[in-house]
Structure formats: structure tokens, C-alpha cells
mmCIF file of C-alpha atoms in Angstrom:
data_model
loop_
_atom_site.group_PDB
_atom_site.id
_atom_site.type_symbol
_atom_site.label_atom_id
_atom_site.label_comp_id
_atom_site.label_asym_id
_atom_site.label_seq_id
_atom_site.Cartn_x
_atom_site.Cartn_y
_atom_site.Cartn_z
ATOM 1 C CA MET A 237 23.885 37.942 30.608
ATOM 2 C CA THR A 238 26.917 37.400 32.739
ATOM 3 C CA SER A 239 26.882 34.501 35.162
ATOM 4 C CA ASP A 240 29.122 36.369 37.588
ATOM 5 C CA SER A 241 26.772 37.536 40.296
ATOM 6 C CA SER A 242 29.527 38.857 42.542
ATOM 7 C CA SER A 243 29.755 42.329 41.073
ATOM 8 C CA ALA A 244 27.514 44.904 39.478
ATOM 9 C CA PRO A 245 27.872 45.202 35.734
ATOM 10 C CA THR A 246 30.058 48.042 34.589
ATOM 11 C CA ASP A 247 28.505 48.337 31.143
ATOM 12 C CA LEU A 248 24.809 49.092 31.632
ATOM 13 C CA THR A 249 24.225 49.220 27.885
ATOM 14 C CA SER A 250 24.799 45.464 27.732
ATOM 15 C CA LEU A 251 21.833 44.804 30.027
ATOM 16 C CA PRO A 252 18.191 44.691 28.940
ATOM 17 C CA ARG A 253 15.943 47.480 30.190
ATOM 18 C CA THR A 254 13.042 46.733 32.492
ATOM 19 C CA GLU A 255 9.978 48.938 32.625
ATOM 20 C CA PHE A 256 7.418 48.626 35.391
ATOM 21 C CA ALA A 257 3.957 49.647 34.199
ATOM 22 C CA PHE A 258 3.638 52.585 31.801
ATOM 23 C CA PRO A 259 5.413 55.933 32.375
ATOM 24 C CA GLY A 260 3.561 58.006 34.947
ATOM 25 C CA PRO A 261 2.442 57.883 38.569
ATOM 26 C CA LEU A 262 2.163 54.065 38.803
ATOM 27 C CA ARG A 263 5.672 53.524 37.415
ATOM 28 C CA ASP A 264 6.997 56.192 39.723
ATOM 29 C CA ARG A 265 5.477 54.420 42.770
ATOM 30 C CA LEU A 266 6.762 51.006 41.661
ATOM 31 C CA VAL A 267 10.305 52.276 40.985
ATOM 32 C CA ALA A 268 10.357 54.044 44.375
ATOM 33 C CA ALA A 269 9.308 50.778 46.033
ATOM 34 C CA ILE A 270 12.110 48.901 44.272
ATOM 35 C CA LEU A 271 14.645 51.532 45.342
ATOM 36 C CA ASP A 272 13.513 51.502 48.982
ATOM 37 C CA GLY A 273 13.566 47.698 49.064
ATOM 38 C CA SER A 274 9.849 47.133 49.655
ATOM 39 C CA LYS A 275 9.191 45.746 46.154
ATOM 40 C CA THR A 276 10.933 42.436 45.483
ATOM 41 C CA SER A 277 8.417 40.739 43.228
ATOM 42 C CA THR A 278 6.295 41.549 40.190
ATOM 43 C CA THR A 279 3.631 39.904 38.048
ATOM 44 C CA GLY A 280 3.488 39.858 34.276
ATOM 45 C CA LEU A 281 1.211 38.282 31.696
ATOM 46 C CA VAL A 282 2.632 35.369 29.705
ATOM 47 C CA VAL A 283 0.780 36.741 26.670
ATOM 48 C CA ASP A 284 2.687 40.032 26.986
ATOM 49 C CA TYR A 285 6.044 38.172 26.790
ATOM 50 C CA GLU A 286 4.770 36.225 23.787
ATOM 51 C CA LEU A 287 3.611 39.341 21.933
ATOM 52 C CA GLU A 288 6.923 41.114 22.600
ATOM 53 C CA GLY A 289 8.865 38.029 21.490
ATOM 54 C CA GLU A 290 10.692 38.130 24.831
ATOM 55 C CA PRO A 291 11.835 35.038 26.718
ATOM 56 C CA LEU A 292 10.529 34.581 30.212
ATOM 57 C CA PRO A 293 12.884 35.848 32.923
ATOM 58 C CA GLU A 294 15.432 33.382 34.296
ATOM 59 C CA VAL A 295 17.116 33.259 37.672
ATOM 60 C CA GLY A 296 20.340 35.227 37.527
ATOM 61 C CA ASN A 297 19.220 37.582 34.745
ATOM 62 C CA ARG A 298 20.038 41.200 35.434
ATOM 63 C CA SER A 299 18.358 44.236 33.952
ATOM 64 C CA VAL A 300 18.315 48.009 34.234
ATOM 65 C CA VAL A 301 15.160 49.526 35.697
ATOM 66 C CA VAL A 302 14.131 52.786 34.042
ATOM 67 C CA ASP A 303 11.946 55.508 35.501
ATOM 68 C CA SER A 304 9.156 57.476 33.845
ATOM 69 C CA ASP A 305 11.720 59.724 32.152
ATOM 70 C CA ASP A 306 13.484 56.627 30.678
ATOM 71 C CA ARG A 307 16.475 57.206 32.966
ATOM 72 C CA PRO A 308 18.321 54.118 34.346
ATOM 73 C CA VAL A 309 17.791 54.104 38.135
ATOM 74 C CA ALA A 310 18.649 50.566 39.288
ATOM 75 C CA VAL A 311 20.028 47.195 38.387
ATOM 76 C CA ILE A 312 17.956 44.216 39.569
ATOM 77 C CA GLU A 313 18.626 40.486 39.438
ATOM 78 C CA VAL A 314 15.999 37.790 39.076
ATOM 79 C CA THR A 315 15.985 35.414 42.073
ATOM 80 C CA GLY A 316 12.913 33.318 41.243
ATOM 81 C CA VAL A 317 10.374 32.738 38.479
ATOM 82 C CA ARG A 318 7.103 30.793 38.504
ATOM 83 C CA VAL A 319 4.376 30.600 35.870
ATOM 84 C CA VAL A 320 0.990 29.971 37.469
ATOM 85 C CA PRO A 321 -2.685 30.561 36.697
ATOM 86 C CA LEU A 322 -3.791 33.978 37.982
ATOM 87 C CA GLY A 323 -6.109 32.267 40.457
ATOM 88 C CA GLU A 324 -3.102 30.717 42.207
ATOM 89 C CA VAL A 325 -1.200 33.918 43.103
ATOM 90 C CA ASP A 326 -0.459 33.706 46.828
ATOM 91 C CA LEU A 327 -0.335 36.265 49.595
ATOM 92 C CA ALA A 328 3.465 36.083 49.995
ATOM 93 C CA HIS A 329 3.895 37.176 46.381
ATOM 94 C CA VAL A 330 1.297 39.929 46.792
ATOM 95 C CA VAL A 331 3.024 41.318 49.913
ATOM 96 C CA ASP A 332 6.444 41.222 48.231
ATOM 97 C CA GLU A 333 5.099 43.343 45.359
ATOM 98 C CA GLY A 334 5.386 46.180 47.867
ATOM 99 C CA GLU A 335 2.213 47.995 46.852
ATOM 100 C CA GLY A 336 0.568 47.774 50.266
ATOM 101 C CA HIS A 337 -2.246 45.397 49.328
ATOM 102 C CA ALA A 338 -3.924 43.811 52.359
ATOM 103 C CA GLY A 339 -4.897 40.647 50.532
ATOM 104 C CA VAL A 340 -4.923 38.750 47.274
ATOM 105 C CA ALA A 341 -8.412 40.018 46.293
ATOM 106 C CA GLU A 342 -7.363 43.651 46.659
ATOM 107 C CA TRP A 343 -4.128 42.998 44.741
ATOM 108 C CA ARG A 344 -6.036 41.267 41.958
ATOM 109 C CA GLU A 345 -8.550 44.110 41.662
ATOM 110 C CA GLY A 346 -5.702 46.581 41.145
ATOM 111 C CA HIS A 347 -3.944 44.359 38.624
ATOM 112 C CA GLU A 348 -7.139 43.681 36.686
ATOM 113 C CA ARG A 349 -7.737 47.439 36.512
ATOM 114 C CA PHE A 350 -4.269 47.805 34.939
ATOM 115 C CA TRP A 351 -4.540 44.775 32.626
ATOM 116 C CA HIS A 352 -8.014 45.837 31.464
ATOM 117 C CA SER A 353 -7.006 49.463 30.924
ATOM 118 C CA GLU A 354 -7.194 50.967 27.436
ATOM 119 C CA GLU A 355 -3.419 51.471 27.473
ATOM 120 C CA MET A 356 -2.683 47.807 28.259
ATOM 121 C CA ARG A 357 -5.312 46.536 25.841
ATOM 122 C CA ALA A 358 -3.757 48.696 23.140
ATOM 123 C CA ALA A 359 -0.284 47.391 23.969
ATOM 124 C CA LEU A 360 -1.630 43.841 23.632
ATOM 125 C CA GLY A 361 -3.461 44.719 20.416
ATOM 126 C CA ASP A 362 -6.745 43.396 21.844
ATOM 127 C CA PRO A 363 -9.417 45.971 22.792
ATOM 128 C CA GLY A 364 -11.436 43.252 24.542
ATOM 129 C CA PHE A 365 -8.574 41.648 26.454
ATOM 130 C CA THR A 366 -9.555 40.250 29.862
ATOM 131 C CA VAL A 367 -8.041 37.971 32.448
ATOM 132 C CA ASP A 368 -9.605 35.211 34.531
ATOM 133 C CA ASP A 369 -8.451 32.620 37.082
ATOM 134 C CA ALA A 370 -6.848 30.483 34.324
ATOM 135 C CA THR A 371 -4.800 33.312 32.734
ATOM 136 C CA PRO A 372 -1.087 32.331 32.958
ATOM 137 C CA VAL A 373 1.012 34.887 34.790
ATOM 138 C CA VAL A 374 4.717 35.155 35.479
ATOM 139 C CA LEU A 375 5.568 35.627 39.150
ATOM 140 C CA GLU A 376 9.049 37.082 39.256
ATOM 141 C CA ARG A 377 11.142 37.651 42.347
ATOM 142 C CA PHE A 378 14.161 39.927 42.209
ATOM 143 C CA ARG A 379 16.678 41.760 44.316
ATOM 144 C CA LEU A 380 18.094 45.239 44.016
ATOM 145 C CA VAL A 381 21.758 44.951 43.013
ATOM 146 C CA THR A 382 22.640 48.594 42.405
ATOM 147 C CA ASP A 383 20.944 51.950 42.943
ATOM 148 C CA LEU A 384 22.093 54.030 39.961
ATOM 149 C CA ARG A 385 20.884 57.387 41.285
ATOM 150 C CA GLY A 386 24.311 58.220 42.661
ATOM 151 C CA GLY A 387 24.040 56.867 46.193
ATOM 152 C CA GLU A 388 24.315 53.389 47.550
ATOM 153 C CA SER A 389 21.235 51.233 47.827
ATOM 154 C CA PRO A 390 19.865 50.968 51.334
ATOM 155 C CA SER A 391 19.384 47.224 50.935
ATOM 156 C CA CYS A 392 22.228 46.096 48.684
ATOM 157 C CA ASP A 393 25.296 47.928 47.512
ATOM 158 C CA THR A 394 27.496 46.776 44.717
ATOM 159 C CA SER A 395 29.453 44.465 47.016
ATOM 160 C CA CYS A 396 26.547 42.179 47.875
ATOM 161 C CA GLY A 397 26.215 40.425 44.543
ATOM 162 C CA GLY A 398 26.940 36.948 45.822
#
């Protein structure tokens, strides 16, 4: 990862890829929210990072967001990371996820539906996987650096890296 945050990377292949949810309608909605600037945070399971052998995100890390067709559509940069028990996720984080949830309970219901889905349980290799208030989650904040679809980002073009 380059520490120069003043310009967008020119070699996208050097950046890790970031996938939001699984390919399909949910990913499409999340990617659209990133591209329109309404999604500036996300929540992941610590156990998912551990199973993938991936380090937790760090402030300044950049990655390429891919859509449901595995096409690069954006570059994002991590601006904040917290690991907290699921029961401590706050409303500010929920709102910044850009999914239109009115409160933490509604947000949690939607996330539990995803985390308890057959697809997620299969990805975790645990058909009985479940979360509770103590489950450690990664609360990641990010900003859109570059919209790779051919136009400039409405919230941040390639000159606003600093």
C-alpha cells in the first residue's frame, strides 16, 4: 500500500480487491451507495478476516471495489477502523452504512439475516454459525477516492486525495 494519499493509484492491479456482500442484488445496492457517496462505512466479522487469513483494515489502506460482474468500479480508502462487540454498534455507523436503516435494531436484523444466510454460513464453513451481542465486528469507515466507471466521482475526484 502506498502512503501517498494525494493521488489515485495508477496501477489498480497493485491494490487489493474489495467485495461488498456476495454478487447479486445486495452487492449492486451497496456498490451504488458507495458510488453515490451515501455509503461511507461497512461492518465485517472478525472471524471472516481470520478464516480468510486477511489482516484487519488499516487507516490509509486503499482497495478496488468490484461489482457483481467482478468489474473494478471504484477505489476507496480506509479512514477509520474499530473492533467492537456487535452489541456496541452505534447509530452513526448504521446511518453511514447508507442502507437507509432507521435504527440500530433494524440494521442488526438485516445484518443477522445476511450473516445467518446459507451462503455466509457456507463461506465461514459453519452451517450453524450465529452472532450475538458479544460477536466481534470490524467497523470500517472509508471514503471514495476514484469512480472507475469513466466519469468523475460526485463526492471526490482524483484530486482530493489529501
